[in-house]
């Protein structure tokens, strides 16, 4: 799997969790993104 394919798979999973994930899944996603140093542009704007 290429980096581009991995990126697209991750973004698809994030979208899926945002739309219908449980609170626990959303918290796990936020924790993982925080660990990776990813910021939410909407929150920092």
PDB file of C-alpha atoms in Angstrom:
ATOM      1  CA  UNK A   1       0.000   0.000   0.000  1.00  0.00           C
ATOM      2  CA  UNK A   2       1.416   3.374  -0.986  1.00  0.00           C
ATOM      3  CA  UNK A   3       1.572   6.370   1.317  1.00  0.00           C
ATOM      4  CA  UNK A   4      -1.196   8.020  -0.719  1.00  0.00           C
ATOM      5  CA  UNK A   5      -3.422   4.946  -0.314  1.00  0.00           C
ATOM      6  CA  UNK A   6      -2.756   4.857   3.424  1.00  0.00           C
ATOM      7  CA  UNK A   7      -3.532   8.568   3.715  1.00  0.00           C
ATOM      8  CA  UNK A   8      -6.822   8.112   1.872  1.00  0.00           C
ATOM      9  CA  UNK A   9      -7.767   5.123   4.029  1.00  0.00           C
ATOM     10  CA  UNK A  10      -7.036   7.073   7.216  1.00  0.00           C
ATOM     11  CA  UNK A  11      -8.980  10.112   6.037  1.00  0.00           C
ATOM     12  CA  UNK A  12     -11.926   7.888   5.102  1.00  0.00           C
ATOM     13  CA  UNK A  13     -11.865   6.299   8.572  1.00  0.00           C
ATOM     14  CA  UNK A  14     -11.726   9.721  10.252  1.00  0.00           C
ATOM     15  CA  UNK A  15     -14.737  10.863   8.211  1.00  0.00           C
ATOM     16  CA  UNK A  16     -16.602   7.675   9.116  1.00  0.00           C
ATOM     17  CA  UNK A  17     -15.924   8.161  12.839  1.00  0.00           C
ATOM     18  CA  UNK A  18     -16.869  11.850  12.708  1.00  0.00           C
ATOM     19  CA  UNK A  19     -20.212  11.028  11.095  1.00  0.00           C
ATOM     20  CA  UNK A  20     -21.313   8.068  13.163  1.00  0.00           C
ATOM     21  CA  UNK A  21     -18.668   6.941  15.587  1.00  0.00           C
ATOM     22  CA  UNK A  22     -19.229   6.388  19.259  1.00  0.00           C
ATOM     23  CA  UNK A  23     -17.890   8.894  21.769  1.00  0.00           C
ATOM     24  CA  UNK A  24     -15.145   6.419  22.660  1.00  0.00           C
ATOM     25  CA  UNK A  25     -14.070   6.142  19.007  1.00  0.00           C
ATOM     26  CA  UNK A  26     -14.025   9.936  18.685  1.00  0.00           C
ATOM     27  CA  UNK A  27     -11.909  10.274  21.837  1.00  0.00           C
ATOM     28  CA  UNK A  28      -9.502   7.606  20.564  1.00  0.00           C
ATOM     29  CA  UNK A  29      -9.240   9.398  17.216  1.00  0.00           C
ATOM     30  CA  UNK A  30      -8.511  12.738  18.902  1.00  0.00           C
ATOM     31  CA  UNK A  31      -5.891  11.133  21.150  1.00  0.00           C
ATOM     32  CA  UNK A  32      -4.179   9.509  18.164  1.00  0.00           C
ATOM     33  CA  UNK A  33      -4.183  12.756  16.191  1.00  0.00           C
ATOM     34  CA  UNK A  34      -2.827  14.659  19.224  1.00  0.00           C
ATOM     35  CA  UNK A  35      -0.056  12.085  19.582  1.00  0.00           C
ATOM     36  CA  UNK A  36       0.854  12.629  15.934  1.00  0.00           C
ATOM     37  CA  UNK A  37       0.844  16.396  16.417  1.00  0.00           C
ATOM     38  CA  UNK A  38      -2.100  16.981  14.081  1.00  0.00           C
ATOM     39  CA  UNK A  39      -4.020  20.175  14.816  1.00  0.00           C
ATOM     40  CA  UNK A  40      -7.579  21.013  13.925  1.00  0.00           C
ATOM     41  CA  UNK A  41      -7.535  24.136  11.778  1.00  0.00           C
ATOM     42  CA  UNK A  42     -11.147  24.892  12.720  1.00  0.00           C
ATOM     43  CA  UNK A  43     -10.273  24.995  16.432  1.00  0.00           C
ATOM     44  CA  UNK A  44      -7.113  27.087  15.956  1.00  0.00           C
ATOM     45  CA  UNK A  45      -8.686  29.653  13.612  1.00  0.00           C
TER      46      UNK A  45
END
